[in-house]
Short mmCIF file of C-alpha atoms in Angstrom, two decimals:
data_model
loop_
_atom_site.label_atom_id
_atom_site.label_comp_id
_atom_site.label_asym_id
_atom_site.label_seq_id
_atom_site.Cartn_x
_atom_site.Cartn_y
_atom_site.Cartn_z
CA MET A 1 59.45 208.45 140.33
CA VAL A 2 61.96 205.95 138.67
CA ALA A 3 61.64 202.49 139.45
CA PRO A 4 64.58 200.77 141.16
CA ILE A 5 66.54 198.90 138.55
CA PRO A 6 67.87 195.38 139.91
CA ALA A 7 71.47 194.89 139.79
CA PRO A 8 73.16 192.16 137.55
CA GLY A 9 73.06 189.15 139.07
CA ALA A 10 70.58 189.96 141.24
CA THR A 11 68.32 186.59 142.96
CA ARG A 12 65.21 186.10 142.75
CA ARG A 13 64.55 187.27 146.27
CA ASP A 14 66.33 190.11 145.50
CA LEU A 15 64.00 190.91 142.22
CA LEU A 16 60.79 190.09 144.70
CA ARG A 17 61.86 192.52 147.20
CA LEU A 18 62.34 195.15 144.59
CA MET A 19 58.80 194.38 143.34
CA LEU A 20 56.90 194.42 146.75
CA ALA A 21 58.60 197.64 147.79
CA ALA A 22 58.09 199.36 144.41
CA PRO A 23 54.36 199.59 142.91
CA LEU A 24 56.28 201.02 139.73
CA LEU A 25 57.29 196.98 139.78
CA ALA A 26 54.02 195.69 139.78
CA GLY A 27 53.74 195.05 136.20
CA MET A 28 56.78 192.93 136.22
CA SER A 29 56.67 189.47 137.23
CA ILE A 30 59.57 187.32 139.03
CA GLU A 31 58.82 184.35 136.97
CA ALA A 32 59.89 186.13 133.82
CA CYS A 33 63.14 187.07 135.44
CA ALA A 34 63.97 183.69 136.20
CA ALA A 35 65.23 180.71 134.48
CA THR A 36 63.10 178.52 136.72
CA PRO A 37 59.93 178.56 138.66
CA LEU A 38 59.52 180.21 141.79
CA ARG A 39 59.71 178.07 145.42
CA LEU A 40 56.79 179.87 146.93
CA VAL A 41 54.98 178.43 150.47
CA ALA A 42 51.60 179.39 151.48
CA LEU A 43 50.57 179.54 155.09
CA ASP A 44 47.00 180.15 154.74
CA LEU A 45 44.10 178.33 153.05
CA LEU A 46 43.25 181.42 150.89
CA ALA A 47 46.65 181.71 149.24
CA THR A 48 47.16 177.93 148.99
CA GLU A 49 44.06 177.62 147.00
CA LEU A 50 44.83 181.05 144.61
CA LEU A 51 48.24 179.54 143.71
CA VAL A 52 46.88 175.94 142.57
CA SER A 53 44.05 177.58 140.79
CA LEU A 54 46.94 179.32 138.69
CA GLY A 55 48.96 176.14 138.17
CA VAL A 56 51.50 176.60 140.80
CA SER A 57 52.24 173.97 143.00
CA PRO A 58 53.61 175.51 146.54
CA VAL A 59 56.46 173.65 147.50
CA ALA A 60 55.04 173.63 151.48
CA VAL A 61 51.89 174.89 153.02
CA ALA A 62 50.47 175.28 156.40
CA ASN A 63 48.43 172.44 157.93
CA VAL A 64 47.84 170.28 154.71
CA ALA A 65 45.20 168.15 156.66
CA LEU A 66 43.07 171.55 156.92
CA TYR A 67 43.46 172.35 153.73
CA ARG A 68 42.49 168.87 152.41
CA ARG A 69 39.13 169.30 154.71
CA LEU A 70 37.76 172.42 154.46
CA VAL A 71 39.21 173.49 150.99
CA ALA A 72 39.58 170.19 149.17
CA GLN A 73 39.35 171.96 145.34
CA PRO A 74 42.19 172.71 143.78
CA ALA A 75 43.53 169.66 145.00
CA LEU A 76 47.23 169.85 146.44
CA ALA A 77 49.93 167.62 145.21
CA ASP A 78 50.68 164.46 147.08
CA ASP A 79 54.77 165.53 147.24
CA VAL A 80 53.60 169.03 148.87
CA MET A 81 55.06 169.13 152.35
CA ASP A 82 53.69 170.17 155.14
CA LEU A 83 54.42 173.20 157.54
CA GLY A 84 52.33 172.60 160.57
CA PRO A 85 49.99 175.04 162.25
CA LEU A 86 48.82 178.26 160.59
CA LEU A 87 50.37 180.46 163.39
CA GLU A 88 53.30 178.23 163.86
CA PRO A 89 54.65 177.15 160.84
CA ASN A 90 57.99 174.79 161.36
CA ALA A 91 60.47 177.76 161.00
CA GLU A 92 63.48 174.98 160.68
CA LEU A 93 61.82 173.03 157.77
CA LEU A 94 61.34 177.20 156.21
CA GLN A 95 64.82 177.55 156.45
CA ALA A 96 65.84 174.32 154.93
CA ILE A 97 63.43 174.85 151.71
CA ARG A 98 64.59 178.22 151.36
CA PRO A 99 61.44 179.48 149.42
CA ASP A 100 61.72 182.44 147.32
CA ALA A 101 58.73 184.08 148.99
CA ILE A 102 56.42 183.21 151.47
CA VAL A 103 52.51 184.19 150.91
CA MET A 104 50.49 184.65 153.77
CA ALA A 105 46.72 186.49 155.18
CA ALA A 106 47.90 189.71 156.07
CA TRP A 107 46.33 188.57 159.29
CA GLN A 108 49.38 186.60 159.61
CA ALA A 109 51.86 189.18 158.86
CA GLY A 110 52.56 190.54 162.27
CA PRO A 111 52.72 187.78 164.47
CA LEU A 112 54.65 186.04 161.92
CA ARG A 113 56.98 188.91 160.65
CA ARG A 114 60.37 187.14 161.99
CA LEU A 115 59.63 184.75 158.62
CA ARG A 116 61.20 187.87 156.75
CA GLU A 117 64.46 186.77 157.90
CA ILE A 118 64.01 183.48 156.02
CA ALA A 119 62.14 184.89 152.70
CA PRO A 120 59.84 187.94 151.85
CA LEU A 121 56.32 188.20 152.87
CA VAL A 122 53.41 188.23 150.19
CA PRO A 123 50.66 189.02 152.71
CA LEU A 124 47.37 188.87 151.33
CA ASP A 125 43.97 191.09 152.48
CA ALA A 126 40.69 188.65 152.71
CA ALA A 127 38.50 191.33 152.82
CA SER A 128 38.84 194.93 151.40
CA ALA A 129 36.69 198.27 152.59
CA GLY A 130 34.19 198.72 149.77
CA LYS A 131 35.25 194.93 147.97
CA SER A 132 32.75 192.66 147.73
CA GLY A 133 34.02 188.51 148.29
CA VAL A 134 33.81 187.44 144.59
CA ALA A 135 35.49 190.93 143.70
CA GLN A 136 38.10 190.92 146.42
CA ALA A 137 39.13 186.91 145.49
CA THR A 138 39.46 187.99 142.01
CA GLY A 139 41.93 190.72 142.94
CA LEU A 140 43.74 188.77 144.52
CA LEU A 141 44.23 186.01 142.13
CA VAL A 142 45.48 188.90 139.51
CA GLN A 143 47.57 189.78 142.10
CA LEU A 144 49.39 186.57 142.64
CA ALA A 145 49.24 185.92 138.62
CA GLU A 146 51.37 189.26 138.11
CA LEU A 147 54.11 187.60 141.00
CA THR A 148 54.28 184.40 139.26
CA GLY A 149 53.59 185.26 135.82
CA ARG A 150 50.27 183.56 135.22
CA LYS A 151 48.29 186.29 134.22
CA GLU A 152 46.68 184.03 131.39
CA ALA A 153 45.90 181.82 133.95
CA ALA A 154 43.97 184.67 136.16
CA GLN A 155 42.29 185.27 133.12
CA VAL A 156 40.36 182.37 131.95
CA LEU A 157 39.70 181.90 135.80
CA ALA A 158 38.08 185.18 136.15
CA SER A 159 36.42 184.76 132.79
CA GLN A 160 35.21 181.17 133.84
CA LEU A 161 33.70 182.74 137.33
CA GLU A 162 31.84 185.77 135.01
CA ALA A 163 30.73 182.96 132.44
CA THR A 164 29.50 180.51 135.41
CA PHE A 165 27.50 183.37 137.50
CA ALA A 166 25.54 184.13 134.02
CA GLU A 167 24.94 180.29 133.43
CA ALA A 168 23.98 179.52 136.67
CA ARG A 169 21.44 182.58 137.06
CA THR A 170 20.02 181.49 133.97
CA ALA A 171 19.27 178.10 135.74
CA LEU A 172 18.27 179.29 138.34
CA ALA A 173 15.91 181.97 137.65
CA GLY A 174 11.77 180.78 138.20
CA ARG A 175 13.38 177.55 140.06
CA THR A 176 12.72 178.90 143.81
CA ARG A 177 11.11 181.57 145.16
CA ARG A 178 12.21 181.19 148.81
CA SER A 179 14.92 182.70 150.67
CA LEU A 180 17.77 180.72 151.90
CA TYR A 181 19.80 180.51 154.91
CA VAL A 182 23.39 178.97 154.12
CA GLY A 183 25.47 177.94 156.91
CA ARG A 184 27.41 175.22 158.59
CA PHE A 185 26.40 173.83 161.54
CA ALA A 186 28.64 173.83 165.17
CA GLN A 187 29.09 170.06 166.48
CA ASP A 188 27.00 171.26 169.78
CA GLY A 189 23.71 170.70 168.01
CA ARG A 190 22.97 174.40 169.34
CA THR A 191 24.59 177.22 166.96
CA VAL A 192 24.94 177.79 163.49
CA ALA A 193 27.44 179.69 161.47
CA LEU A 194 25.41 182.03 158.94
CA PHE A 195 26.79 183.50 156.09
CA GLY A 196 26.47 187.12 154.43
CA GLY A 197 26.54 190.21 153.76
CA THR A 198 29.41 191.07 151.15
CA GLY A 199 31.01 188.48 152.17
CA LEU A 200 32.19 185.29 149.01
CA ILE A 201 28.81 183.19 150.07
CA GLY A 202 26.66 186.70 150.74
CA ASP A 203 28.08 188.00 147.71
CA SER A 204 27.51 184.86 145.25
CA LEU A 205 24.35 184.39 146.49
CA SER A 206 23.39 188.52 145.51
CA ARG A 207 24.91 188.07 142.20
CA LEU A 208 22.51 184.90 141.60
CA GLY A 209 19.66 186.89 142.00
CA LEU A 210 18.68 184.65 145.10
CA VAL A 211 17.50 186.36 148.38
CA ASN A 212 19.53 185.56 151.75
CA ALA A 213 17.43 184.54 154.46
CA TRP A 214 19.85 186.13 157.33
CA ARG A 215 19.52 189.73 156.65
CA GLY A 216 21.48 190.20 160.28
CA ARG A 217 25.08 191.58 160.99
CA VAL A 218 28.00 189.48 160.06
CA ASN A 219 31.80 189.84 160.83
CA GLY A 220 34.16 191.20 158.14
CA SER A 221 34.09 187.76 156.39
CA GLY A 222 30.49 188.00 156.14
CA VAL A 223 29.61 185.02 158.77
CA ILE A 224 28.26 185.47 161.94
CA SER A 225 27.74 182.61 165.15
CA VAL A 226 23.88 182.25 166.52
CA GLY A 227 21.55 180.01 167.89
CA ILE A 228 19.35 177.57 165.93
CA ASP A 229 16.62 179.62 166.84
CA GLN A 230 17.39 182.43 164.62
CA LEU A 231 16.64 179.94 161.56
CA ALA A 232 12.71 180.52 162.41
CA GLY A 233 13.15 184.35 161.30
CA ASP A 234 12.08 183.65 157.97
CA PRO A 235 9.38 180.80 158.04
CA GLU A 236 9.20 180.06 154.47
CA ALA A 237 12.84 179.95 153.60
CA ARG A 238 15.56 176.35 152.56
CA ILE A 239 18.48 175.86 154.60
CA VAL A 240 21.60 174.93 152.74
CA HIS A 241 24.34 173.61 154.93
CA PHE A 242 28.04 172.46 154.22
CA ASP A 243 28.83 168.79 154.86
CA ARG A 244 32.15 169.03 157.09
CA GLY A 245 32.27 165.32 157.44
CA VAL A 246 32.76 164.17 161.53
CA GLU A 247 31.65 167.39 162.61
CA THR A 248 28.31 167.68 160.41
CA ARG A 249 27.48 164.21 161.81
CA ASN A 250 27.76 165.12 165.11
CA ALA A 251 26.18 168.24 164.79
CA LEU A 252 23.26 166.40 163.02
CA ALA A 253 22.79 163.91 165.43
CA ARG A 254 22.35 166.20 168.40
CA LEU A 255 20.28 168.48 166.56
CA ALA A 256 18.16 165.67 165.69
CA ASP A 257 17.32 165.71 170.19
CA ASN A 258 16.87 169.82 170.00
CA PRO A 259 13.09 170.25 170.03
CA LEU A 260 14.12 174.22 169.04
CA TRP A 261 15.54 171.98 165.94
CA ARG A 262 12.55 170.10 165.20
CA ALA A 263 10.24 172.96 165.68
CA LEU A 264 11.68 174.96 162.79
CA PRO A 265 9.60 175.14 159.97
CA ALA A 266 12.08 174.48 157.01
CA VAL A 267 12.72 171.30 159.31
CA LYS A 268 9.26 170.22 159.55
CA ALA A 269 8.81 170.64 155.89
CA ALA A 270 12.18 169.00 154.73
CA ARG A 271 13.61 172.24 153.33
CA LEU A 272 17.26 171.34 153.95
CA THR A 273 19.77 170.92 151.33
CA MET A 274 23.18 169.59 152.24
CA MET A 275 26.52 170.38 149.87
CA PRO A 276 29.83 169.28 149.99
CA VAL A 277 32.29 171.61 151.93
CA ILE A 278 32.67 175.35 150.75
CA TYR A 279 35.74 177.52 152.09
CA PRO A 280 33.57 180.31 152.70
CA ASN A 281 36.45 182.36 152.88
CA GLY A 282 38.04 181.22 150.12
CA GLY A 283 38.85 182.03 146.41
CA VAL A 284 38.08 182.10 142.77
CA ALA A 285 37.94 178.31 142.55
CA SER A 286 35.56 178.19 145.91
CA ALA A 287 33.18 180.71 144.20
CA LEU A 288 33.01 178.50 141.04
CA ARG A 289 32.01 175.22 143.44
CA PHE A 290 29.57 177.49 145.29
CA VAL A 291 27.53 178.33 142.27
CA ARG A 292 28.11 174.60 140.84
CA GLN A 293 26.76 172.67 143.99
CA LEU A 294 23.88 175.76 144.08
CA VAL A 295 22.44 174.74 140.39
CA GLU A 296 22.88 170.72 140.97
CA SER A 297 21.45 171.00 144.29
CA LEU A 298 18.81 173.09 144.89
CA PRO A 299 15.47 171.80 143.87
CA HIS A 300 12.13 173.41 142.20
CA ASP A 301 10.83 174.81 145.49
CA ALA A 302 7.07 176.36 144.87
#
């Protein structure tokens, strides 16, 4: 099959639509065909993180405050416009921005298909059958790098991630023989979201040679919400949890009055590690931060 050839004078949107429709054009970047940088918007936290990681500053993103609270790094530029909620982006503002493409999560593509009238949609699958979280994040980075002409940046990040895993595995070897529960506490002081399986967090632990204390089922994103009593399943484990600011402070205050919490072996032995928030459904940058923070925060456990 011969790939379609853009007509003379084709706009960047025309080129992008051809690229998305024709796999044989996957090796062509629209950036290479344009005199000015792409004007992209992102409607999902992962999409935003991936673009910024590549050095591409979106013109606008959905829910700026949520990104800065849950993802934080890489940081958004101060002048990035806020499109509002993830599932209810401001269509009028999108029309005014006239982006070249709208990058979003695959789950948003159906509910927000009307946005195709404004610009081509670029849906990203955060999870893929048979692919681990780290491999999927790296694949999405490459996909956006091909679209934006940032292949070299993607290669640098992928190499950096591989090197960081290798260095961290060496640094952590022998430091602890304990398994780890990794999660975030809900404000109710009764439940915790635990990460496992082959999601980004679970996969990262495996690549580091660490044992995940949670061996139960998780959803497609590698997370499950359970009662805090489940943290007693492995009495020798350490609990690692993410600091989500006010939400975590409220959770810890309620947990302090919870007899089940106080009775947990890890709590009694003060085997608790709190680290800055990591977006568990994030990309390569989130994986890098998680690995580095583990190296910085995990003590030498007997």
